[in-house]
Structures are given as structure tokens and as C-alpha cells.
PDB file of C-alpha atoms in Angstrom:
ATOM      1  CA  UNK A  43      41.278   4.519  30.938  1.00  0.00           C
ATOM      2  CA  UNK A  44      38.362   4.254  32.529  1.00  0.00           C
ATOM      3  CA  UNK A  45      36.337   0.446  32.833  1.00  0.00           C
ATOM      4  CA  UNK A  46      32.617  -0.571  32.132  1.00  0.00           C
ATOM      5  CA  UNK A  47      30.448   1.302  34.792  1.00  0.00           C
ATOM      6  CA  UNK A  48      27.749   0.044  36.073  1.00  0.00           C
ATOM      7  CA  UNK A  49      25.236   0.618  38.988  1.00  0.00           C
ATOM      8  CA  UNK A  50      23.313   0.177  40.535  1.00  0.00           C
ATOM      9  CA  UNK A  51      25.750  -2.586  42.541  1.00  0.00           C
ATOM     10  CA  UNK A  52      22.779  -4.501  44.654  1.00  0.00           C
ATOM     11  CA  UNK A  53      19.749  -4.242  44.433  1.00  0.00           C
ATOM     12  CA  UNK A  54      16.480  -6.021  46.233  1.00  0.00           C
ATOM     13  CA  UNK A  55      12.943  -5.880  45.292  1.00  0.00           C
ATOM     14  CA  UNK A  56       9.654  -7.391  45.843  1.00  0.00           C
ATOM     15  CA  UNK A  57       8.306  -9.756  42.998  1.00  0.00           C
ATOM     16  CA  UNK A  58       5.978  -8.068  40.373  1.00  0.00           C
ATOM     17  CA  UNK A  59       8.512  -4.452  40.851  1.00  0.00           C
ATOM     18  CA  UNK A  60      10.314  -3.014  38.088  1.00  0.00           C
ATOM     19  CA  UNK A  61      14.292  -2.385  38.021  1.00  0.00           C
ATOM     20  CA  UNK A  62      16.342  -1.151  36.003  1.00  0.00           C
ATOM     21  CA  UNK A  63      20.096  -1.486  35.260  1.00  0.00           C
ATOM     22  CA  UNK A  64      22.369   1.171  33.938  1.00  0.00           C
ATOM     23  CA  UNK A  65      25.462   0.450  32.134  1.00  0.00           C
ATOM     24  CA  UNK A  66      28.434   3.513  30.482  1.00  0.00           C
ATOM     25  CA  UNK A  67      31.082   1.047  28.233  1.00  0.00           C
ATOM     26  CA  UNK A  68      34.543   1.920  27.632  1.00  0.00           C
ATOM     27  CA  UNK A  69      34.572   5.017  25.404  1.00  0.00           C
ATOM     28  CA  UNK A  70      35.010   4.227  22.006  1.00  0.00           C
ATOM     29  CA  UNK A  71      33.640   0.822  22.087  1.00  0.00           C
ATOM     30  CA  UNK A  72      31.005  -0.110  19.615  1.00  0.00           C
ATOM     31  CA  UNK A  73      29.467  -3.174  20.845  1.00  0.00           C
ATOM     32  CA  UNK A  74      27.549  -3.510  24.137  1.00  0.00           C
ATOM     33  CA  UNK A  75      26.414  -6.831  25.580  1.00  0.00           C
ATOM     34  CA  UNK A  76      24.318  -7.421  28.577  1.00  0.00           C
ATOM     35  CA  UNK A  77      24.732 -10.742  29.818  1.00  0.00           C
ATOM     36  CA  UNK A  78      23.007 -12.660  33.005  1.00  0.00           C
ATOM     37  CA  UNK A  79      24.948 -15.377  35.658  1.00  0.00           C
ATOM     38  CA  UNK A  80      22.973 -17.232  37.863  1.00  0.00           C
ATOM     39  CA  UNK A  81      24.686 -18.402  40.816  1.00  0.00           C
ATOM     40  CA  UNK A  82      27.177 -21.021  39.897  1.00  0.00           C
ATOM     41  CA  UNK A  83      27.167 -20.895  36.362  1.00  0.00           C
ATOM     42  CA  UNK A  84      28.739 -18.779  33.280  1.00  0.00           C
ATOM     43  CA  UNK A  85      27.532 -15.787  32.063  1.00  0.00           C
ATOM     44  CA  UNK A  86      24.617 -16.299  29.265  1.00  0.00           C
ATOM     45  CA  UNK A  87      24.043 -13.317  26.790  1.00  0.00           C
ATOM     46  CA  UNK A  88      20.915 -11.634  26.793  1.00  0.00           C
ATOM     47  CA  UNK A  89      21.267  -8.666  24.390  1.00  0.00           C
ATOM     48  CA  UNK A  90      24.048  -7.257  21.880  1.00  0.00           C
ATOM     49  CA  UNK A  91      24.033  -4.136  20.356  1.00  0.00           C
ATOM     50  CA  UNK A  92      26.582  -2.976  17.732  1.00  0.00           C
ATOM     51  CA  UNK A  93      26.505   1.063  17.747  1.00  0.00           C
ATOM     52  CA  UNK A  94      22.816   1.721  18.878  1.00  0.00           C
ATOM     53  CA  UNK A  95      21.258  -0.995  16.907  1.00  0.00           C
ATOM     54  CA  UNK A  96      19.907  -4.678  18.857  1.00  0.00           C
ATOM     55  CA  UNK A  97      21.695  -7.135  16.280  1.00  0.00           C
ATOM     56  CA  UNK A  98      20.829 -10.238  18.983  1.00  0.00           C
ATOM     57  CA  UNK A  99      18.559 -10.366  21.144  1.00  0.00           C
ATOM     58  CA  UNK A 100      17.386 -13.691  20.855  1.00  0.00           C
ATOM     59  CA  UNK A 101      17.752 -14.880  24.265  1.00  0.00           C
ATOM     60  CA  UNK A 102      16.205 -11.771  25.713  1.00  0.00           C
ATOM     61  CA  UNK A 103      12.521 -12.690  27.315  1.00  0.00           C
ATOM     62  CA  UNK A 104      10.853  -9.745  25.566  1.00  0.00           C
ATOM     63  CA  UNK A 105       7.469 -10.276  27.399  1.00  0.00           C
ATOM     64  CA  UNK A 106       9.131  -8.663  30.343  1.00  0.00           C
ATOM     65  CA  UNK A 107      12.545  -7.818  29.744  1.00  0.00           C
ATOM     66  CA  UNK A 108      13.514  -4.275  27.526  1.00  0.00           C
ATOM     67  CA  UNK A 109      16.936  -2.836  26.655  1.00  0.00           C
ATOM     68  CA  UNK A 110      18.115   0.280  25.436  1.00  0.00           C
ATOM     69  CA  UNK A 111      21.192   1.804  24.056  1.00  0.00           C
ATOM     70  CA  UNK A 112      20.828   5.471  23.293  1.00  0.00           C
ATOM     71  CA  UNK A 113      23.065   7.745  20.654  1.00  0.00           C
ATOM     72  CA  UNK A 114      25.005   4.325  21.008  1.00  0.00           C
ATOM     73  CA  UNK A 115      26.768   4.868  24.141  1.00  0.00           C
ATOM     74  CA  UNK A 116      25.546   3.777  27.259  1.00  0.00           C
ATOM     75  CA  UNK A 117      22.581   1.308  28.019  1.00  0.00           C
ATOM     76  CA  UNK A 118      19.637   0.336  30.337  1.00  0.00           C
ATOM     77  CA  UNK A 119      18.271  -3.067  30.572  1.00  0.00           C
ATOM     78  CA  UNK A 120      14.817  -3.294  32.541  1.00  0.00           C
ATOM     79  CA  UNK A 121      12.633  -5.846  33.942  1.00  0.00           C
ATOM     80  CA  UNK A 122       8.881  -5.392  34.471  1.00  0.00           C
ATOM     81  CA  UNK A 123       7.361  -7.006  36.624  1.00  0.00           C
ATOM     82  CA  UNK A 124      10.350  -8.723  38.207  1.00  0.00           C
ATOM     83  CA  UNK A 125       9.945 -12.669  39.123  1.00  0.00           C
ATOM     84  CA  UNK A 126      11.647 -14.526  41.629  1.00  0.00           C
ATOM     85  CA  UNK A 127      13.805 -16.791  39.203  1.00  0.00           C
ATOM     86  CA  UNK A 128      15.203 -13.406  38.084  1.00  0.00           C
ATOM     87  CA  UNK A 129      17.314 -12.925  40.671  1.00  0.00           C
ATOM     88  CA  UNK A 130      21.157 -13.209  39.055  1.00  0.00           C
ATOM     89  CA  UNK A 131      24.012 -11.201  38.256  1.00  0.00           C
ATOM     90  CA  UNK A 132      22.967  -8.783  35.145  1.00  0.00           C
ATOM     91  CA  UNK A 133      26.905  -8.212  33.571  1.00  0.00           C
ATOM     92  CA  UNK A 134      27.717  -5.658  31.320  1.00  0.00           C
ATOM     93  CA  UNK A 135      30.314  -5.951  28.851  1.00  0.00           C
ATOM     94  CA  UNK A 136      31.914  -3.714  25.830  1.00  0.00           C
ATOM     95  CA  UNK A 137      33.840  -4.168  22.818  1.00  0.00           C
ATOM     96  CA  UNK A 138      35.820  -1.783  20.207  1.00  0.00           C
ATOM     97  CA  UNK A 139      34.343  -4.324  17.543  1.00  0.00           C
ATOM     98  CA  UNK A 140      32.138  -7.577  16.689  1.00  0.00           C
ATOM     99  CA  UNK A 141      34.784  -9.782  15.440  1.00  0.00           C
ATOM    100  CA  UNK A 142      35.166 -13.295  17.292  1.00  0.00           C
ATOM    101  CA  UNK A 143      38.840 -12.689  18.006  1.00  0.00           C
ATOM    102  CA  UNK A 144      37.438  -9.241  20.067  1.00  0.00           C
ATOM    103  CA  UNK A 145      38.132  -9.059  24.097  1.00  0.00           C
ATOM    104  CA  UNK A 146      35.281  -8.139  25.788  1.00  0.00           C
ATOM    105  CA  UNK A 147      35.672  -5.658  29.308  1.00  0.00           C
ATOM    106  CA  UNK A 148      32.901  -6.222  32.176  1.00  0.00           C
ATOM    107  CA  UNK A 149      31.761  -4.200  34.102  1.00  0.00           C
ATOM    108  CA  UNK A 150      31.526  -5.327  38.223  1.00  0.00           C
ATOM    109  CA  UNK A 151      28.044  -6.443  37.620  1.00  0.00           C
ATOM    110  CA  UNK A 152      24.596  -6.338  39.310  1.00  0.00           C
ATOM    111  CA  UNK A 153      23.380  -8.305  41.732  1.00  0.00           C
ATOM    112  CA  UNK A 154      19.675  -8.635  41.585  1.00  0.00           C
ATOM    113  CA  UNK A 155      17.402 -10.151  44.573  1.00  0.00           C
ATOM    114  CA  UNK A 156      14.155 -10.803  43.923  1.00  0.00           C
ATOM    115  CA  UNK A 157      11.744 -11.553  46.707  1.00  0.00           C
TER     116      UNK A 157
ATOM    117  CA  UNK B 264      24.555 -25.842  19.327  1.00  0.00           C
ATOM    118  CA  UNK B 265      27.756 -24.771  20.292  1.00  0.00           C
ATOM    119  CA  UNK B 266      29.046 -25.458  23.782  1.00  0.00           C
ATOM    120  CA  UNK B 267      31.865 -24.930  26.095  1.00  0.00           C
ATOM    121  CA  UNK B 268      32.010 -28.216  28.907  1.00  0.00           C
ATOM    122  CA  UNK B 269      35.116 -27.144  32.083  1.00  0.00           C
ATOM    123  CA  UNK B 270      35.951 -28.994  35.186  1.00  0.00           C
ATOM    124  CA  UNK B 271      34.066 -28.757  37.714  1.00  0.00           C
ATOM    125  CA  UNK B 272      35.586 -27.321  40.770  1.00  0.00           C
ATOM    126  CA  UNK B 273      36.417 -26.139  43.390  1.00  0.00           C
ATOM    127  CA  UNK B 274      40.034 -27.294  42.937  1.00  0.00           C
ATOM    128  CA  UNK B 275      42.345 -26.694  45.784  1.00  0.00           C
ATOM    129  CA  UNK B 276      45.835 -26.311  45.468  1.00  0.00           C
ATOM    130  CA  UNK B 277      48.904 -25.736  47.718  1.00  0.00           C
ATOM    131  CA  UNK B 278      51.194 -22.702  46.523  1.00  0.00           C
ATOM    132  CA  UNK B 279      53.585 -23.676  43.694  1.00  0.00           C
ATOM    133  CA  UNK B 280      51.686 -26.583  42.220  1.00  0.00           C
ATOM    134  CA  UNK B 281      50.854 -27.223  39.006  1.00  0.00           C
ATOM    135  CA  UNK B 282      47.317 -26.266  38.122  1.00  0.00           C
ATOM    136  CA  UNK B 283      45.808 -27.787  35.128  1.00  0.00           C
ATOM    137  CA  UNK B 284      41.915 -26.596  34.648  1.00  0.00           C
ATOM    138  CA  UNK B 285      40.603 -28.938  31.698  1.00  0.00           C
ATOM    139  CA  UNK B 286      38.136 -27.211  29.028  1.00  0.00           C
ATOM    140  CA  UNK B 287      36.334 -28.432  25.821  1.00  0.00           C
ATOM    141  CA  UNK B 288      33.694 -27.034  23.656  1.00  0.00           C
ATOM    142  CA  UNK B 289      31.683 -28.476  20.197  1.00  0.00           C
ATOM    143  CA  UNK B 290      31.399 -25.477  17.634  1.00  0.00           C
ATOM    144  CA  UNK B 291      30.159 -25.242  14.070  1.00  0.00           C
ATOM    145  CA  UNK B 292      32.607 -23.132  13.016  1.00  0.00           C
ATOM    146  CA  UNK B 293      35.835 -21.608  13.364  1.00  0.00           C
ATOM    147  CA  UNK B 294      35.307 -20.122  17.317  1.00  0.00           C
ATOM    148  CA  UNK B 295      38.121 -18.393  18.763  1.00  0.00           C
ATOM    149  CA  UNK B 296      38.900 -19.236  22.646  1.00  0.00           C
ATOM    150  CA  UNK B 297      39.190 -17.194  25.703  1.00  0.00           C
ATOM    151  CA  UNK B 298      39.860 -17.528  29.685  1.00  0.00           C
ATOM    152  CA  UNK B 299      39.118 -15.021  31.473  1.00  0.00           C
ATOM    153  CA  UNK B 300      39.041 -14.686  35.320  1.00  0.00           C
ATOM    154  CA  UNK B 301      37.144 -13.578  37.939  1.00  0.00           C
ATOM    155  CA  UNK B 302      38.983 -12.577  40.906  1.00  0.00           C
ATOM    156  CA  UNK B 303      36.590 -11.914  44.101  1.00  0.00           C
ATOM    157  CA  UNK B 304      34.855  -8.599  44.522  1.00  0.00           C
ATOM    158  CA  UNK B 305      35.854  -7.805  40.698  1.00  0.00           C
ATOM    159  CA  UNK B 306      34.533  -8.143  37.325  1.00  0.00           C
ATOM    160  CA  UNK B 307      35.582 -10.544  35.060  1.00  0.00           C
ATOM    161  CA  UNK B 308      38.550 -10.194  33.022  1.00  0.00           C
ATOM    162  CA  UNK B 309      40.562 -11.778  30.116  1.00  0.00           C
ATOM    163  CA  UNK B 310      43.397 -13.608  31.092  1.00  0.00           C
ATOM    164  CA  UNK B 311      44.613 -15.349  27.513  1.00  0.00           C
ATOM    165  CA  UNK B 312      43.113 -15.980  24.307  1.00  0.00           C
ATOM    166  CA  UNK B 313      43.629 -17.986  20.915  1.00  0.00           C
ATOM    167  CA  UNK B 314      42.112 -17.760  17.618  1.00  0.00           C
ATOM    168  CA  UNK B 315      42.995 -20.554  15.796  1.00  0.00           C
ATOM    169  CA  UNK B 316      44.053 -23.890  15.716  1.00  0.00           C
ATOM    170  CA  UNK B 317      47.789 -24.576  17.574  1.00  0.00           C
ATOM    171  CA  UNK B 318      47.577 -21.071  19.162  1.00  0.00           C
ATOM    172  CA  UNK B 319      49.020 -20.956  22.090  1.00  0.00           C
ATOM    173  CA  UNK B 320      47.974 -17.986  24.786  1.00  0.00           C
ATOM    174  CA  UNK B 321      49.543 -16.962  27.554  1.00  0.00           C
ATOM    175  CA  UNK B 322      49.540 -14.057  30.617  1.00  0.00           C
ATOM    176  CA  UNK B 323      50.633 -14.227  34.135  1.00  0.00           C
ATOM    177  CA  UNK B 324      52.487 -17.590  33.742  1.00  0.00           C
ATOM    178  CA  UNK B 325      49.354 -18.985  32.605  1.00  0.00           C
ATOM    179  CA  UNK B 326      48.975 -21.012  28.783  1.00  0.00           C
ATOM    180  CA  UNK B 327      46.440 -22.512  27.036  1.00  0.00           C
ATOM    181  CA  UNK B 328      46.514 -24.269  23.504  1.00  0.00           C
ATOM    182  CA  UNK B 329      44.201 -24.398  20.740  1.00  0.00           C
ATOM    183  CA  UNK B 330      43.827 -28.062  20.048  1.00  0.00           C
ATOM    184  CA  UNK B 331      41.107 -28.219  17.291  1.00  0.00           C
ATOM    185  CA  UNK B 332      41.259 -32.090  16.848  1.00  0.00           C
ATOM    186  CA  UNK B 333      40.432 -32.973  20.644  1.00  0.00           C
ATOM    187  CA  UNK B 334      38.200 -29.816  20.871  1.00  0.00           C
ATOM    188  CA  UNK B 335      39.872 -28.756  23.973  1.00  0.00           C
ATOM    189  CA  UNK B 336      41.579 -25.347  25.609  1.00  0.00           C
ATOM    190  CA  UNK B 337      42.814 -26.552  28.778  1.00  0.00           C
ATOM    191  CA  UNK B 338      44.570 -23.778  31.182  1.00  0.00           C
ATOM    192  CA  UNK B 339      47.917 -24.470  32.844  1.00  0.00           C
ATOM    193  CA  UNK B 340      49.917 -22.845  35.284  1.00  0.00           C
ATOM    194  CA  UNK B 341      53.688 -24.624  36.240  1.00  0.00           C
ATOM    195  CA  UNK B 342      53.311 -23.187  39.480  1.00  0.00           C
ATOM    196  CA  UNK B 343      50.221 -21.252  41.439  1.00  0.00           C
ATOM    197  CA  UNK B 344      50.055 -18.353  43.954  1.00  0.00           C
ATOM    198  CA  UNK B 345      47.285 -17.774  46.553  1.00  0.00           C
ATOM    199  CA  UNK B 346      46.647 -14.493  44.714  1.00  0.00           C
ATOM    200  CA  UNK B 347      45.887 -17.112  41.612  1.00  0.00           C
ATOM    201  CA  UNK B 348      43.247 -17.798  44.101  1.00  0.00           C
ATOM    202  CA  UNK B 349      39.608 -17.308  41.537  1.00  0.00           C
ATOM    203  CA  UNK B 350      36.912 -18.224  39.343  1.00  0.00           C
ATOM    204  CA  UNK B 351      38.256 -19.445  35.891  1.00  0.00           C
ATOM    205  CA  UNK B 352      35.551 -19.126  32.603  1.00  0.00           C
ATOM    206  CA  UNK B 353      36.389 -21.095  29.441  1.00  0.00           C
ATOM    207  CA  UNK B 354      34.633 -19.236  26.746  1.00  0.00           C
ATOM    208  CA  UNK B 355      33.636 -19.159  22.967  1.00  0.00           C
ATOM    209  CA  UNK B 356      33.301 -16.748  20.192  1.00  0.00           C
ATOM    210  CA  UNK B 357      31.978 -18.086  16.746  1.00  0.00           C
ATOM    211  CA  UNK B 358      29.900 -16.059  13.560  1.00  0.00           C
ATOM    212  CA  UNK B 359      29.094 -19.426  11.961  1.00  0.00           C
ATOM    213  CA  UNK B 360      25.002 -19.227  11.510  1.00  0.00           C
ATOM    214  CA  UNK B 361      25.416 -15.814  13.493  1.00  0.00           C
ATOM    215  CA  UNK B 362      27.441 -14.183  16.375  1.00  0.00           C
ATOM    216  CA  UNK B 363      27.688 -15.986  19.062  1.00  0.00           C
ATOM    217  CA  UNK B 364      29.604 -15.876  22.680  1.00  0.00           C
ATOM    218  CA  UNK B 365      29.214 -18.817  25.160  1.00  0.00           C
ATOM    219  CA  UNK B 366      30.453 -19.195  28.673  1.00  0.00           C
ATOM    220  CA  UNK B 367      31.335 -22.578  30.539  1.00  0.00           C
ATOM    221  CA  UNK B 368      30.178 -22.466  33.929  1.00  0.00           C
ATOM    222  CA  UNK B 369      33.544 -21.812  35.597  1.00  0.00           C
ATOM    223  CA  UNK B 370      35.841 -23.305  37.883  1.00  0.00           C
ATOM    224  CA  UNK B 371      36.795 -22.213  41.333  1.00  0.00           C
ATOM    225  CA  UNK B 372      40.228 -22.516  42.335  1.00  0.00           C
ATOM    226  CA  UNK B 373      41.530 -22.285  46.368  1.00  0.00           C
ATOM    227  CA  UNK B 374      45.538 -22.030  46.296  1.00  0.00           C
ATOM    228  CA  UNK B 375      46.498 -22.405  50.174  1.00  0.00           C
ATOM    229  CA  UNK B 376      49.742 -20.901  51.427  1.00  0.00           C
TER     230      UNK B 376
END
């Protein structure tokens, strides 16, 4: 079976550019996350989507951040216009439900340089 | 809020000692408790859960017990491996006032052969 997919791996940009962030999740699985991990610390959510509907974004700057998950299968997060302290890991993760007992499968991750 | 506090690393260890990684969180609710693991170059993964009080997970030689009256989830091992050798993530899942998942901040361990 194949894992959560992400890409690109790296990626570097000048402040004020815009980047995007693909993500496919394990097929079958209903709920996509999209977490970020600065360096040294835990992953913090930043957008969960049961099927193709946001049920938390919360956390998610919406001023410059935006997230989609069409036909509820895989997802793009984007960032525009990048800022330095946005440099991080952007994680992926997928679930086959919402319930608290659920494991959730990452993906390898992003790692995002900003400049 | 709800919060997960771990040890702070890194920890080194020699191969074949006892690894104890302490973790404790403050939750409204009912959460259910994870480790998962981070092994370099890869993603991270679950290594045990439990989801509910006196639980007791285990993978790998690894266990952890639910202990709801200290509020704690602490990972053991009787005996490490350099391939143990990773980043270790206490972690919370709770639906009281709302779904909710929440990462401590990890803990490296070195096991030296």
C-alpha cells in the first residue's frame, strides 16, 4: 500500500514568492491534515479536512495562507507572499476517519526555506 | 488548553539500556495518546497508542501506559538498539469543545554501540 505523497521535498524561495505544496493521502482515507514543524519542535496543525470539506482551520493564517482539497482526495496548501518566519517543515498526514483513537500516516514532509 | 509537556533531549544511551522518555499532557476531555517516531530521513510514524485510562501500548519492545491520575504516558524500552536511534513525539487526540491533535516537541534519542 502505497504512503502519503508529497512533493515537492525542498524547496527555497525569496521572501514575498508564492509556493505551493502538494499532498496524494493514502487511498481511502477521509481525513487530510496539513500540519507545520518548526525546527525543534512538534508538529502544529494548520488545516483538517474530512472528505473535501475544511472542518478546522483555525490555526491556518488565512491572510496569506490557502488550502485545498479537491473531489476529496488529494490537497494543496499555498502561501502568498511567503515570509521569512515561514520557513518549516509543511507535513502532510491522512486518516481512514476523525475519531480520536484514529492513527494518522505522514507523509516525508516539506522543507520550506525562505530567504 | 490542552497540552502535551516531554523531556527534553537529546538523551544518549549505550546499546541495551533502559530508556525511559517521560511525557505528560493537561486535557479537557477524554484524549487518547500516541508515540510516534521519527526515524532520520523518514516521516513520522506511530509507534504505540492508548485510548483510555490503564491502557497499556506496545510495538517493537517499546510500552507506554495510560495513567489518567498523574496525567502522564511515559515510553519505555528494557533494552535499546542503535537502530532505536530517533526523534520520539508524545501526542494528543481529544473532541472535547472540538477535534483536536497536539504534538509535544519531541525528544531526540542517540543509542551508541
Amino acid at each position: 500500500e502505497a504512503g502519503v505523497v508529497q512533493s515537492p521535498r525542498y524547496k527555497i524561495i525569496e521572501k514575498k514568492q508564492p509556493v505551493a505544496f502538494w499532498c496524494n493521502p493514502i487511498s481511502g482515507h477521509n481525513t487530510l491534515y496539513w500540519y507545520r514543524q518548526n525546527l525543534g519542535q512538534g508538529p502544529e496543525l494548520l488545516i483538517r479536512y474530512e472528505n473535501e470539506e475544511a472542518v478546522d482551520d483555525s490555526q491556518l493564517p488565512k491572510d496569506r495562507f490557502s488550502a485545498e482539497r479537491l473531489k476529496g482526495v488529494d490537497s494543496t496548501l499555498k502561501i502568498q507572499p511567503a515570509e521569512l518566519g515561514d520557513s518549516a517543515v509543511y507535513l502532510c498526514a491522512s486518516s481512514l476517519e476523525r475519531g480520536v483513537t484514529d492513527t494518522q500516516y505522514f507523509g516525508p514532509g516539506t522543507r520550506l526555506t525562505v530567504l | 488548553g490542552d497540552s502535551v509537556t516531554q523531556m527534553e533531549g537529546p538523551v544518549t544511551l549505550s546499546e541495551e539500556a533502559f530508556l525511559t522518555i517521560n511525557c505528560t499532557y493537561t486535557a479537557t476531555g477524554y484524549p487518547s495518546l500516541f508515540w510516534y517516531v521519527q526515524y532520520p530521513g523518514e516521516g513520522l510514524q506511530l509507534l504505540l497508542k492508548a485510548t483510555k485510562a490503564d491502557d497499556k501500548g506496545s510495538n517493537k519492545g517499546f510500552e507506554a501506559t495510560y495513567r489518567k491520575e498523574t496525567t502522564s504516558f511515559h515510553l519505555e524500552k528494557g533494552s535499546v538498539q542503535v537502530s532505536d536511534s530517533a526523534v520520539y513525539f508524545c501526542a494528543l487526540s481529544d473532541h472535547t469543545g472540538g477535534f483536536k491533535t497536539i504534538f509535544g516537541a519531541g525528544t531526540r534519542l542517540f543509542v551508541k554501540a
